[in-house]
Short mmCIF file of C-alpha atoms and ligand atoms in Angstrom, two decimals:
data_model
loop_
_atom_site.label_atom_id
_atom_site.label_comp_id
_atom_site.label_asym_id
_atom_site.label_seq_id
_atom_site.Cartn_x
_atom_site.Cartn_y
_atom_site.Cartn_z
CA UNK T 192 28.68 -13.59 4.41
CA UNK T 193 27.94 -15.29 7.71
CA UNK T 194 25.40 -17.93 8.77
CA UNK T 195 22.41 -17.00 11.10
CA UNK T 196 22.52 -17.84 14.73
CA UNK T 197 21.26 -21.44 14.92
CA UNK T 198 18.25 -20.60 17.17
CA UNK T 199 16.81 -18.87 14.35
CA UNK T 200 17.14 -21.07 11.85
CA UNK T 201 13.95 -22.80 10.49
CA UNK T 202 11.47 -20.44 11.97
CA UNK T 203 8.88 -18.39 10.08
CA UNK T 204 10.31 -15.27 9.15
CA UNK T 205 8.23 -12.29 8.96
CA UNK T 206 9.53 -9.19 6.81
CA UNK T 207 8.12 -6.04 7.66
CA UNK T 208 6.78 -4.57 11.21
CA UNK T 209 3.65 -2.59 10.26
CA UNK T 210 0.32 -3.89 11.27
CA UNK T 211 0.58 -6.79 8.90
CA UNK T 212 3.52 -7.83 10.08
CA UNK T 213 2.83 -7.13 13.99
CA UNK T 214 -0.47 -8.80 13.75
CA UNK T 215 0.81 -12.00 12.07
CA UNK T 216 3.94 -12.35 14.76
CA UNK T 217 1.53 -12.21 17.57
CA UNK T 218 -1.30 -14.28 15.93
CA UNK T 219 1.43 -17.19 15.32
CA UNK T 220 2.40 -17.37 19.14
CA UNK T 221 3.87 -19.55 20.59
CA UNK T 222 5.26 -20.66 17.25
CA UNK T 223 8.79 -19.33 17.23
CA UNK T 224 9.06 -16.43 14.59
CA UNK T 225 11.88 -14.01 13.21
CA UNK T 226 10.33 -10.61 12.60
CA UNK T 227 12.84 -8.57 10.26
CA UNK T 228 12.68 -4.77 10.05
CA UNK T 229 14.67 -2.33 7.97
CA UNK T 230 14.41 0.35 10.72
CA UNK T 231 13.68 0.43 14.53
CA UNK T 232 10.53 -1.36 15.55
CA UNK T 233 7.78 0.93 15.75
CA UNK T 234 9.62 3.73 13.83
CA UNK T 235 9.28 3.22 10.22
CA UNK T 236 6.76 2.18 7.90
CA UNK T 237 3.25 3.61 6.71
CA UNK T 238 1.22 2.17 9.53
CA UNK T 239 2.50 4.52 12.17
CA UNK T 240 1.73 7.33 9.50
CA UNK T 241 -2.04 6.45 9.07
CA UNK T 242 -4.38 9.37 10.37
CA UNK T 243 -7.46 7.51 8.62
CA UNK T 244 -8.49 4.44 10.58
CA UNK T 245 -10.12 1.15 9.91
CA UNK T 246 -13.54 0.66 8.11
CA UNK T 247 -16.00 -1.86 9.98
CA UNK T 248 -19.55 -2.19 9.52
CA UNK T 249 -20.41 -2.08 12.83
CA UNK T 250 -22.80 0.95 13.38
CA UNK T 251 -26.60 0.24 13.83
CA UNK T 252 -27.49 1.57 10.23
CA UNK T 253 -24.68 -0.64 8.67
CA UNK T 254 -23.98 -4.17 7.88
CA UNK T 255 -21.12 -6.15 6.02
CA UNK T 256 -23.35 -5.99 2.82
CA UNK T 257 -23.45 -2.41 2.62
CA UNK T 258 -19.68 -1.95 3.27
CA UNK T 259 -19.28 -4.73 0.40
CA UNK T 260 -21.32 -2.66 -2.05
CA UNK T 261 -19.17 0.39 -1.52
CA UNK T 262 -16.01 -1.72 -1.97
CA UNK T 263 -17.26 -3.18 -5.09
CA UNK T 264 -18.19 0.23 -6.41
CA UNK T 265 -14.95 1.80 -5.57
CA UNK T 266 -13.10 -1.28 -7.05
CA UNK T 267 -14.36 -0.52 -10.32
CA UNK T 268 -15.43 -3.94 -11.42
CA UNK T 269 -12.12 -5.74 -10.62
CA UNK T 270 -12.67 -6.74 -7.02
CA UNK T 271 -12.78 -10.55 -5.91
CA UNK T 272 -15.99 -10.24 -4.49
CA UNK T 273 -15.84 -13.64 -2.73
CA UNK T 274 -12.62 -12.29 -1.24
CA UNK T 275 -13.92 -8.91 -0.27
CA UNK T 276 -16.89 -10.23 1.12
CA UNK T 277 -14.76 -12.81 3.59
CA UNK T 278 -12.45 -10.04 4.48
CA UNK T 279 -15.13 -7.29 5.35
CA UNK T 280 -17.23 -9.93 7.36
CA UNK T 281 -14.06 -10.56 9.43
CA UNK T 282 -13.77 -6.66 10.48
CA UNK T 283 -15.49 -7.00 14.02
CA UNK T 284 -12.78 -10.08 14.69
CA UNK T 285 -9.82 -7.84 13.32
CA UNK T 286 -11.10 -4.67 15.83
CA UNK T 287 -11.51 -6.99 18.82
CA UNK T 288 -8.01 -8.41 18.26
CA UNK T 289 -6.52 -5.25 18.07
CA UNK T 290 -8.30 -4.04 21.27
CA UNK T 291 -7.13 -7.35 22.88
CA UNK T 292 -3.31 -6.27 22.32
CA UNK T 293 -4.05 -2.86 23.73
CA UNK T 294 -5.11 -0.53 21.04
CA UNK T 295 -7.61 2.19 22.33
CA UNK T 296 -10.23 3.31 19.33
CA UNK T 297 -11.80 6.36 19.86
CA UNK T 298 -15.39 5.71 21.74
CA UNK T 299 -18.08 8.35 22.98
CA UNK T 300 -19.25 9.24 26.51
CA UNK T 301 -21.49 6.42 26.53
CA UNK T 302 -18.59 4.05 25.38
CA UNK T 303 -19.73 3.71 21.87
CA UNK T 304 -17.24 3.70 19.12
CA UNK T 305 -16.77 6.98 17.29
CA UNK T 306 -17.49 6.31 13.60
CA UNK T 307 -16.39 8.75 10.94
CA UNK T 308 -17.30 9.16 7.34
CA UNK T 309 -14.40 9.09 4.54
CA UNK T 310 -15.16 9.20 0.78
CA UNK T 311 -17.09 6.84 -1.07
CA UNK T 312 -18.25 5.10 2.15
CA UNK T 313 -22.42 5.30 2.13
CA UNK T 314 -22.16 4.93 6.15
CA UNK T 315 -20.21 6.07 9.20
CA UNK T 316 -18.03 3.53 9.58
CA UNK T 317 -14.40 4.27 10.51
CA UNK T 318 -12.87 3.79 13.80
CA UNK T 319 -10.20 6.38 14.55
CA UNK T 320 -7.80 6.04 17.46
CA UNK T 321 -6.45 9.49 19.05
CA UNK T 322 -8.39 11.34 16.68
CA UNK T 323 -6.06 11.47 13.79
CA UNK T 324 -3.45 9.32 15.24
CA UNK T 325 -5.06 5.78 14.49
CA UNK T 326 -1.84 4.15 12.82
CA UNK T 327 0.30 5.47 15.56
CA UNK T 328 -1.78 4.08 18.37
CA UNK T 329 -2.14 0.76 16.61
CA UNK T 330 1.50 0.48 16.13
CA UNK T 331 2.18 1.69 19.78
CA UNK T 332 0.10 -1.20 21.28
CA UNK T 333 1.11 -3.78 18.79
CA UNK T 334 4.69 -3.02 19.21
CA UNK T 335 4.43 -3.36 23.12
CA UNK T 336 2.49 -6.70 22.59
CA UNK T 337 5.61 -8.09 20.23
CA UNK T 338 7.91 -7.00 22.72
CA UNK T 339 6.79 -8.72 25.43
CA UNK T 340 5.79 -11.81 23.45
CA UNK T 341 8.81 -14.48 24.15
CA UNK T 342 8.06 -16.57 20.80
CA UNK T 343 9.34 -13.22 18.43
CA UNK T 344 12.92 -12.88 17.74
CA UNK T 345 13.26 -9.42 16.38
CA UNK T 346 15.88 -8.60 13.73
CA UNK T 347 16.45 -4.47 13.41
CA UNK T 348 18.15 -2.43 11.18
CA UNK T 349 18.19 -5.67 9.08
CA UNK T 350 17.01 -5.73 5.31
CA UNK T 351 15.95 -8.69 3.48
CA UNK T 352 17.72 -8.79 0.02
CA UNK T 353 17.01 -11.99 -1.69
CA UNK T 354 14.38 -14.62 -1.39
CA UNK T 355 16.23 -18.01 -1.86
CA UNK T 356 14.49 -20.92 -3.29
CA UNK T 357 15.08 -24.81 -4.11
CA UNK T 358 13.19 -27.10 -5.99
CA UNK T 359 10.57 -24.29 -6.74
CA UNK T 360 9.96 -23.54 -3.05
CA UNK T 361 10.98 -21.09 -0.12
CA UNK T 362 14.38 -22.40 1.24
CA UNK T 363 15.63 -19.02 3.14
CA UNK T 364 16.55 -15.71 3.05
CA UNK T 365 19.68 -13.47 2.35
CA UNK T 366 19.82 -10.61 4.86
CA UNK T 367 21.99 -7.69 5.28
CA UNK T 368 22.91 -6.35 8.71
CA UNK T 369 25.40 -4.22 9.86
CA UNK T 370 26.45 -3.82 5.90
CA UNK T 371 27.04 -7.93 6.08
CA UNK T 372 25.25 -10.49 4.49
CA UNK T 373 23.39 -13.47 6.37
CA UNK T 374 21.71 -16.49 5.34
CA UNK T 375 18.78 -17.59 7.39
CA UNK T 376 17.33 -20.60 6.21
CA UNK T 377 13.49 -20.91 6.20
CA UNK T 378 10.87 -23.01 4.18
CA UNK T 379 8.10 -20.16 5.45
CA UNK T 380 8.39 -16.48 4.66
CA UNK T 381 5.90 -14.00 5.13
CA UNK T 382 6.12 -10.81 3.29
CA UNK T 383 4.62 -7.60 4.66
CA UNK T 384 6.52 -5.18 3.54
CA UNK T 385 4.26 -2.38 2.98
CA UNK T 386 4.14 -0.11 -0.26
CA UNK T 387 5.75 1.61 -3.19
CA UNK T 388 5.68 5.26 -2.41
CA UNK T 389 9.58 5.84 -2.60
CA UNK T 390 9.36 4.83 -6.39
CA UNK T 391 7.69 8.22 -6.73
CA UNK T 392 8.95 11.71 -6.21
CA UNK T 393 5.76 12.88 -4.31
CA UNK T 394 4.34 10.11 -1.83
CA UNK T 395 2.47 9.99 1.64
CA UNK T 396 4.69 6.76 2.26
CA UNK T 397 8.02 6.75 3.74
CA UNK T 398 10.40 6.97 1.16
CA UNK T 399 12.22 3.81 2.22
CA UNK T 400 9.16 1.70 0.66
CA UNK T 401 9.98 1.16 -2.77
CA UNK T 402 8.14 -2.24 -3.24
CA UNK T 403 10.92 -4.45 -2.12
CA UNK T 404 8.55 -7.19 -1.10
CA UNK T 405 7.03 -7.22 -4.36
CA UNK T 406 10.58 -7.28 -5.94
CA UNK T 407 11.98 -10.11 -3.79
CA UNK T 408 8.72 -12.23 -4.48
CA UNK T 409 9.08 -11.88 -8.40
CA UNK T 410 12.58 -12.33 -8.60
CA UNK T 411 11.79 -15.70 -6.71
CA UNK T 412 9.21 -16.59 -8.87
CA UNK T 413 5.74 -15.62 -7.41
CA UNK T 414 3.17 -14.07 -9.81
CA UNK T 415 2.20 -10.62 -9.28
CA UNK T 416 -1.54 -9.06 -9.96
CA UNK T 417 -3.00 -5.64 -10.44
CA UNK T 418 0.25 -4.00 -10.81
CA UNK T 419 -1.13 -1.13 -12.79
CA UNK T 420 -3.52 -0.08 -10.02
CA UNK T 421 -1.68 2.93 -8.05
CA UNK T 422 -3.66 5.01 -5.86
CA UNK T 423 -2.95 8.90 -5.48
CA UNK T 424 -4.44 10.71 -2.25
CA UNK T 425 -5.77 13.93 -3.62
CA UNK T 426 -4.79 15.96 -0.54
CA UNK T 427 -1.12 15.65 0.54
CA UNK T 428 0.29 19.11 1.88
CA UNK T 429 1.73 20.74 -0.79
CA UNK T 430 5.12 21.21 0.46
CA UNK T 431 8.47 20.04 -1.27
CA UNK T 432 8.70 16.72 -2.59
CA UNK T 433 9.42 13.15 -1.17
CA UNK T 434 7.26 12.25 1.76
CA UNK T 435 4.27 14.86 1.81
CA UNK T 436 2.30 14.76 5.11
CA UNK T 437 -1.26 13.54 4.28
CA UNK T 438 -4.39 15.95 5.08
CA UNK T 439 -6.84 13.21 5.75
CA UNK T 440 -10.13 12.40 3.73
CA UNK T 441 -11.70 12.49 7.32
CA UNK T 442 -11.26 16.20 6.82
CA UNK T 443 -13.29 16.65 4.20
CA UNK T 444 -15.61 13.98 5.69
CA UNK T 445 -16.14 16.84 8.41
CA UNK T 446 -17.34 19.11 5.92
CA UNK T 447 -13.96 20.99 4.40
CA UNK T 448 -14.11 21.83 0.76
CA UNK T 449 -11.83 22.08 -2.10
CA UNK T 450 -11.23 25.44 -3.93
CA UNK T 451 -8.71 26.80 -6.48
CA UNK T 452 -6.60 30.00 -5.84
CA UNK T 453 -9.49 32.17 -7.67
CA UNK T 454 -11.85 30.85 -4.67
CA UNK T 455 -13.87 28.74 -7.07
CA UNK T 456 -15.36 25.29 -5.84
CA UNK T 457 -14.30 23.25 -8.53
CA UNK T 458 -16.11 19.83 -7.70
CA UNK T 459 -19.68 21.29 -7.24
CA UNK T 460 -21.90 19.07 -9.65
CA UNK T 461 -19.65 16.20 -9.51
CA UNK T 462 -21.57 13.42 -8.00
CA UNK T 463 -20.31 13.18 -4.35
CA UNK T 464 -18.35 16.54 -4.57
CA UNK T 465 -15.61 16.56 -2.11
CA UNK T 466 -16.51 12.91 -1.26
CA UNK T 467 -16.36 11.57 -4.55
CA UNK T 468 -14.06 8.48 -5.08
CA UNK T 469 -10.35 9.27 -4.47
CA UNK T 470 -9.45 8.78 -8.08
CA UNK T 471 -11.97 11.36 -9.04
CA UNK T 472 -11.02 14.21 -6.73
CA UNK T 473 -7.61 13.50 -7.41
CA UNK T 474 -7.81 13.68 -11.21
CA UNK T 475 -9.94 17.06 -10.69
CA UNK T 476 -6.97 18.52 -8.67
CA UNK T 477 -4.63 17.37 -11.06
CA UNK T 478 -6.55 19.17 -13.98
CA UNK T 479 -6.83 22.43 -12.00
CA UNK T 480 -2.89 21.90 -11.32
CA UNK T 481 -1.86 21.53 -15.00
CA UNK T 482 -4.23 24.55 -15.87
CA UNK T 483 -1.58 26.55 -13.47
CA UNK T 484 -3.85 26.68 -10.57
CA UNK T 485 -3.26 25.81 -6.93
CA UNK T 486 -5.50 24.06 -4.74
CA UNK T 487 -6.55 24.37 -1.03
CA UNK T 488 -8.76 22.76 1.63
CA UNK T 489 -11.04 25.34 3.28
CA UNK T 490 -11.78 23.84 6.71
CA UNK T 491 -12.98 27.11 8.83
CA UNK T 492 -16.27 25.25 10.06
CA UNK T 493 -14.36 22.50 12.01
CA UNK T 494 -12.63 22.79 15.28
CA UNK T 495 -9.35 21.82 13.52
CA UNK T 496 -6.84 21.38 16.63
CA UNK T 497 -9.36 19.36 18.48
CA UNK T 498 -10.65 17.07 15.76
CA UNK T 499 -7.18 16.82 14.04
CA UNK T 500 -4.55 17.31 16.42
CA UNK T 501 -1.85 15.27 14.37
CA UNK T 502 -2.83 17.25 11.12
CA UNK T 503 -2.66 20.67 12.79
CA UNK T 504 0.92 19.93 13.99
CA UNK T 505 2.04 18.65 10.41
CA UNK T 506 0.23 22.18 8.97
CA UNK T 507 2.12 24.31 11.97
CA UNK T 508 5.42 22.58 11.02
CA UNK T 509 4.84 23.92 7.55
CA UNK T 510 3.95 27.35 8.71
CA UNK T 511 0.13 27.09 8.11
CA UNK T 512 -2.36 27.41 10.59
CA UNK T 513 -5.45 25.22 9.45
CA UNK T 514 -8.06 26.88 11.80
CA UNK T 515 -7.13 30.43 10.06
CA UNK T 516 -6.07 29.83 6.44
CA UNK T 517 -6.67 27.38 3.50
CA UNK T 518 -4.44 24.43 3.40
CA UNK T 519 -2.35 23.71 0.07
CA UNK T 520 -2.86 20.62 -1.16
CA UNK T 521 -1.89 18.40 -4.06
CA UNK T 522 -2.17 14.67 -5.20
CA UNK T 523 0.52 12.23 -4.17
CA UNK T 524 1.07 8.57 -4.41
CA UNK T 525 -0.64 6.98 -1.62
CA UNK T 526 -1.57 3.33 -1.93
CA UNK T 527 -0.74 0.32 -4.32
CA UNK T 528 -3.91 -1.71 -5.48
CA UNK T 529 -1.60 -4.30 -6.81
CA UNK T 530 1.30 -6.66 -5.60
CA UNK T 531 1.96 -10.38 -4.81
CA UNK T 532 -0.90 -12.20 -5.69
CA UNK T 533 -2.54 -14.28 -3.06
CA UNK T 534 -5.78 -16.13 -1.76
CA UNK T 535 -7.70 -15.36 1.53
CA UNK T 536 -4.97 -17.24 3.58
CA UNK T 537 -2.27 -14.94 2.27
CA UNK T 538 -0.77 -17.72 0.15
CA UNK T 539 1.30 -16.40 -2.93
CA UNK T 540 1.88 -18.93 -6.09
CA UNK T 541 5.36 -19.62 -4.36
CA UNK T 542 4.83 -22.57 -2.11
CA UNK T 543 6.37 -21.21 1.37
CA UNK T 544 5.58 -17.53 0.82
CA UNK T 545 2.70 -15.66 1.98
CA UNK T 546 2.08 -12.05 1.46
CA UNK T 547 -0.02 -9.54 3.27
CA UNK T 548 -0.77 -5.94 3.62
CA UNK T 549 -0.14 -3.48 0.82
CA UNK T 550 2.43 -5.58 -0.65
CA UNK T 551 -0.22 -8.17 -1.45
CA UNK T 552 -3.09 -8.19 -4.13
CA UNK T 553 -5.79 -10.45 -2.48
CA UNK T 554 -8.44 -8.80 -5.06
CA UNK T 555 -10.36 -6.88 -1.89
CA UNK T 556 -9.27 -3.47 -3.54
CA UNK T 557 -9.78 -4.25 -6.97
CA UNK T 558 -9.09 -1.10 -9.35
CA UNK T 559 -9.42 1.32 -6.60
CA UNK T 560 -9.26 0.77 -2.71
CA UNK T 561 -11.97 2.27 -0.78
CA UNK T 562 -10.71 4.60 1.92
CA UNK T 563 -9.87 2.68 5.40
CA UNK T 564 -9.95 -0.84 4.03
CA UNK T 565 -6.20 -1.30 4.14
CA UNK T 566 -5.52 -1.30 7.66
CA UNK T 567 -8.67 -3.57 8.07
CA UNK T 568 -7.01 -5.90 5.69
CA UNK T 569 -3.82 -5.93 6.77
CA UNK T 570 -5.10 -6.93 10.18
CA UNK T 571 -7.74 -9.85 8.77
CA UNK T 572 -4.85 -11.21 6.39
CA UNK T 573 -2.27 -11.21 9.20
CA UNK T 574 -4.99 -13.29 11.37
CA UNK T 575 -5.79 -15.62 8.21
CA UNK T 576 -2.22 -16.15 7.28
CA UNK T 577 -1.05 -17.22 10.77
CA UNK T 578 -3.90 -19.46 11.20
CA UNK T 579 -2.67 -20.94 7.76
CA UNK T 580 1.10 -21.68 8.94
CA UNK T 581 -0.15 -22.97 12.07
CA UNK T 582 -2.20 -25.35 10.62
CA UNK T 583 0.41 -26.31 8.12
CA UNK T 584 3.74 -28.92 8.34
CA UNK T 585 6.23 -26.65 9.66
CA UNK T 586 9.44 -25.86 7.70
CA UNK T 587 12.35 -28.24 6.91
CA UNK T 588 14.59 -26.16 4.96
CA UNK T 589 17.19 -26.96 2.89
CA UNK T 590 20.43 -25.03 3.18
CA UNK T 591 20.36 -22.61 0.32
CA UNK T 592 23.29 -21.81 -1.96
CA UNK T 593 25.14 -18.63 -0.73
CA UNK T 594 24.32 -15.81 -3.25
CA UNK T 595 26.26 -12.50 -3.39
CA UNK T 596 24.81 -9.47 -1.71
CA UNK T 597 23.26 -7.33 -4.39
CA UNK T 598 24.31 -3.31 -4.63
CA UNK T 599 22.62 -0.79 -2.29
CA UNK T 600 19.35 0.04 -3.79
CA UNK T 601 19.72 3.55 -5.93
CA UNK T 602 16.12 4.24 -6.75
CA UNK T 603 16.87 7.84 -8.30
CA UNK T 604 16.52 7.18 -12.07
CA UNK T 605 13.65 4.71 -11.22
CA UNK T 606 11.52 7.54 -9.52
CA UNK T 607 12.27 10.13 -12.54
CA UNK T 608 10.76 7.38 -14.97
CA UNK T 609 8.03 6.48 -12.57
CA UNK T 610 6.81 9.84 -11.70
CA UNK T 611 7.06 11.04 -15.25
CA UNK T 612 4.99 8.44 -16.84
CA UNK T 613 3.26 6.13 -14.10
CA UNK T 614 1.53 8.83 -12.56
CA UNK T 615 -2.25 10.11 -12.43
CA UNK T 616 -3.00 9.97 -16.27
CA UNK T 617 -1.12 7.71 -18.64
CA UNK T 618 -1.00 6.88 -21.99
CA UNK T 619 0.69 4.31 -24.46
CA UNK T 620 3.48 6.63 -25.85
CA UNK T 621 4.50 7.38 -22.18
CA UNK T 622 4.04 3.97 -21.09
CA UNK T 623 6.30 2.68 -23.93
CA UNK T 624 9.12 5.34 -22.72
CA UNK T 625 8.72 4.08 -19.19
CA UNK T 626 9.35 0.43 -20.36
CA UNK T 627 12.20 1.35 -22.57
CA UNK T 628 13.87 3.06 -19.64
CA UNK T 629 13.09 0.39 -16.98
CA UNK T 630 13.64 -2.80 -18.82
CA UNK T 631 17.67 -2.10 -19.27
CA UNK T 632 17.73 -1.21 -15.52
CA UNK T 633 15.71 -4.02 -14.50
CA UNK T 634 17.89 -6.48 -16.06
CA UNK T 635 21.25 -4.54 -15.14
CA UNK T 636 23.27 -5.39 -12.29
CA UNK T 637 23.48 -1.88 -10.61
CA UNK T 638 21.54 -0.35 -7.89
CA UNK T 639 18.98 0.81 -9.98
CA UNK T 640 17.99 -3.12 -10.85
CA UNK T 641 15.52 -3.71 -7.62
CA UNK T 642 13.63 -0.65 -7.86
CA UNK T 643 13.13 -1.10 -11.62
CA UNK T 644 11.81 -4.68 -10.91
CA UNK T 645 8.66 -3.21 -9.20
CA UNK T 646 8.44 -0.24 -11.31
CA UNK T 647 8.77 -2.05 -14.80
CA UNK T 648 5.69 -4.40 -13.58
CA UNK T 649 3.95 -1.31 -13.15
CA UNK T 650 4.34 -0.05 -16.58
CA UNK T 651 4.10 -3.41 -18.35
CA UNK T 652 0.83 -4.14 -16.61
CA UNK T 653 -0.46 -0.38 -17.34
CA UNK T 654 0.57 -0.76 -21.05
CA UNK T 655 -1.47 -3.60 -21.20
CA UNK T 656 -4.58 -2.26 -19.73
CA UNK T 657 -5.77 -0.14 -22.75
CA UNK T 658 -8.63 1.08 -20.79
CA UNK T 659 -9.34 3.68 -18.10
CA UNK T 660 -10.75 2.03 -14.77
CA UNK T 661 -10.31 2.58 -11.29
CA UNK T 662 -7.19 4.35 -10.62
CA UNK T 663 -5.82 3.65 -14.00
CA UNK T 664 -6.64 6.49 -16.54
CA UNK T 665 -5.33 6.34 -20.03
CA UNK T 666 -5.79 9.49 -21.86
CA UNK T 667 -5.72 7.31 -25.20
CA UNK T 668 -8.36 4.89 -24.07
CA UNK T 669 -10.59 6.93 -21.82
CA UNK T 670 -13.56 4.38 -21.74
CA UNK T 671 -14.00 1.00 -19.90
CA UNK T 672 -13.37 -2.12 -22.00
CA UNK T 673 -16.23 -4.49 -22.18
CA UNK T 674 -14.32 -7.47 -21.12
CA UNK T 675 -11.84 -6.65 -18.18
CA UNK T 676 -10.18 -9.13 -15.92
CA UNK T 677 -7.45 -8.95 -13.19
CA UNK T 678 -4.32 -9.80 -14.56
CA UNK T 679 -1.25 -12.18 -13.05
CA UNK T 680 2.11 -12.48 -14.48
CA UNK T 681 5.35 -13.78 -13.27
CA UNK T 682 8.61 -11.79 -13.70
CA UNK T 683 9.58 -13.75 -16.49
CA UNK T 684 6.32 -13.21 -18.40
CA UNK T 685 6.54 -9.30 -17.50
CA UNK T 686 9.96 -9.29 -19.12
CA UNK T 687 8.85 -11.16 -21.94
CA UNK T 688 5.62 -8.70 -22.62
CA UNK T 689 8.15 -5.68 -21.94
CA UNK T 690 10.00 -6.82 -25.08
CA UNK T 691 7.00 -7.39 -27.00
CA UNK T 692 5.79 -4.21 -26.36
CA UNK T 693 8.86 -2.26 -27.47
CA UNK T 694 9.40 -4.75 -30.56
CA UNK T 695 5.64 -4.10 -31.33
CA UNK T 696 6.18 -0.13 -30.93
CA UNK T 697 9.72 -0.20 -33.44
CA UNK T 698 7.67 -2.40 -35.95
CA UNK T 699 5.09 0.58 -36.01
CA UNK T 700 7.44 3.42 -36.01
CA UNK T 701 9.59 1.58 -38.81
C1 LIG S 9 -6.98 9.30 4.81
O1 LIG S 9 -7.09 9.32 6.18
O2 LIG S 9 -7.32 9.87 4.11
C2 LIG S 9 -6.27 7.98 4.32
C3 LIG S 9 -7.03 6.90 4.52
C4 LIG S 9 -6.60 5.74 3.61
O3 LIG S 9 -5.82 5.98 2.82
O4 LIG S 9 -7.57 4.68 3.84
#
């Protein structure tokens, strides 16, 4: 264990280098910050992979009120409408901020932004950059800005292993770098660690994203919210397992249709057809697949290489020419609506901890996220958290105790349980089996413990939600409950609930 360089001590520490972390670091300048990233800046994370863009109600036929209506409808009754309204109204500000830091959004010959359509949006309101390379362009611009920002100290190839507290407040971080532990005292941490895809066999996320930020916050005592709501993208490229390339919803927005291997268009007759909300399309594809069919996207009427150059390259790498042949697709874990519970400033329930982007649950997404609202939320919340931190009293950390480094994370067992029991369709028996498998792993001292904490939280929230809503589909509770609320729990409450669920199950089967 070694101490952190003294010049880094007491700074705001941002963990994660996707759009949320990068915007926060820039927006806090000239306040000195440390940006911790587990890989090389600009190379890992989900933002760089994002094909869909940023939803913003800036078209002449659009308004924040229409965008809000679509967001609330996708969220299926569980959005926090006041938070959603505030975030969506800040869209213009977020776009201007990204442009002022060098992001080049696609514009037409007259200079107006090109606005795309995605599922469940009532208007064309998706800004893209470089066609289907939006995330890569945003990261390129923000990384260049961060690298030339004197107030940002960057710690690459560094993982956050524990969030340390004293007297119920953030007091520092246990980091791991070059195989050794390092204690960084700080009273202000911003968690911007992204999603949970690495807990599943098939995901569009980088497999290193295993919900670490959620685990760190939960272990330190912060409340989690909406953990049961996991979004599966309907159309990942059906290649092997692990990280699957995404075939953006924008492809269906441009007119591509879904067919099965008998050539049948199985979404005909569903409201919205191929552009129905994501959970409906994902479940329809899942139903085809469990009846033994393969599913394809047929896109012959689209000038694919021009409109979707990045997807064309991904398909060609897999030996498929999307301009000539149907693209094999399958659902894959894509986004997590739940996470660390926060307010509109990104403040968690643990003093000194902010959370922004996918690892947070602001209440914008409710039970299901509207496409392209996530980059928007991450940018807006990065600005909001930075303002809140800058206006606050600053950090005077007590030197935290020196914990041991935890063992290296080993998500294999957890991934098998999560993929089998916490997928597109759930039921009570399967959720009990997940909790029975995950609880001992979470409470253990092995490498499965950290990933099992996040997975256990998903399983417990899912078991307690005895209804189907948004992305959470229970075959044993197919209807919506009359009274439904967004749930919040700390890790202690999650573990207590897990024990109760298991003992109730034992009592019933005795
Ligand atoms: C997509 O391009 O289909 C994904 C966009 C999103 O998840 O917001």
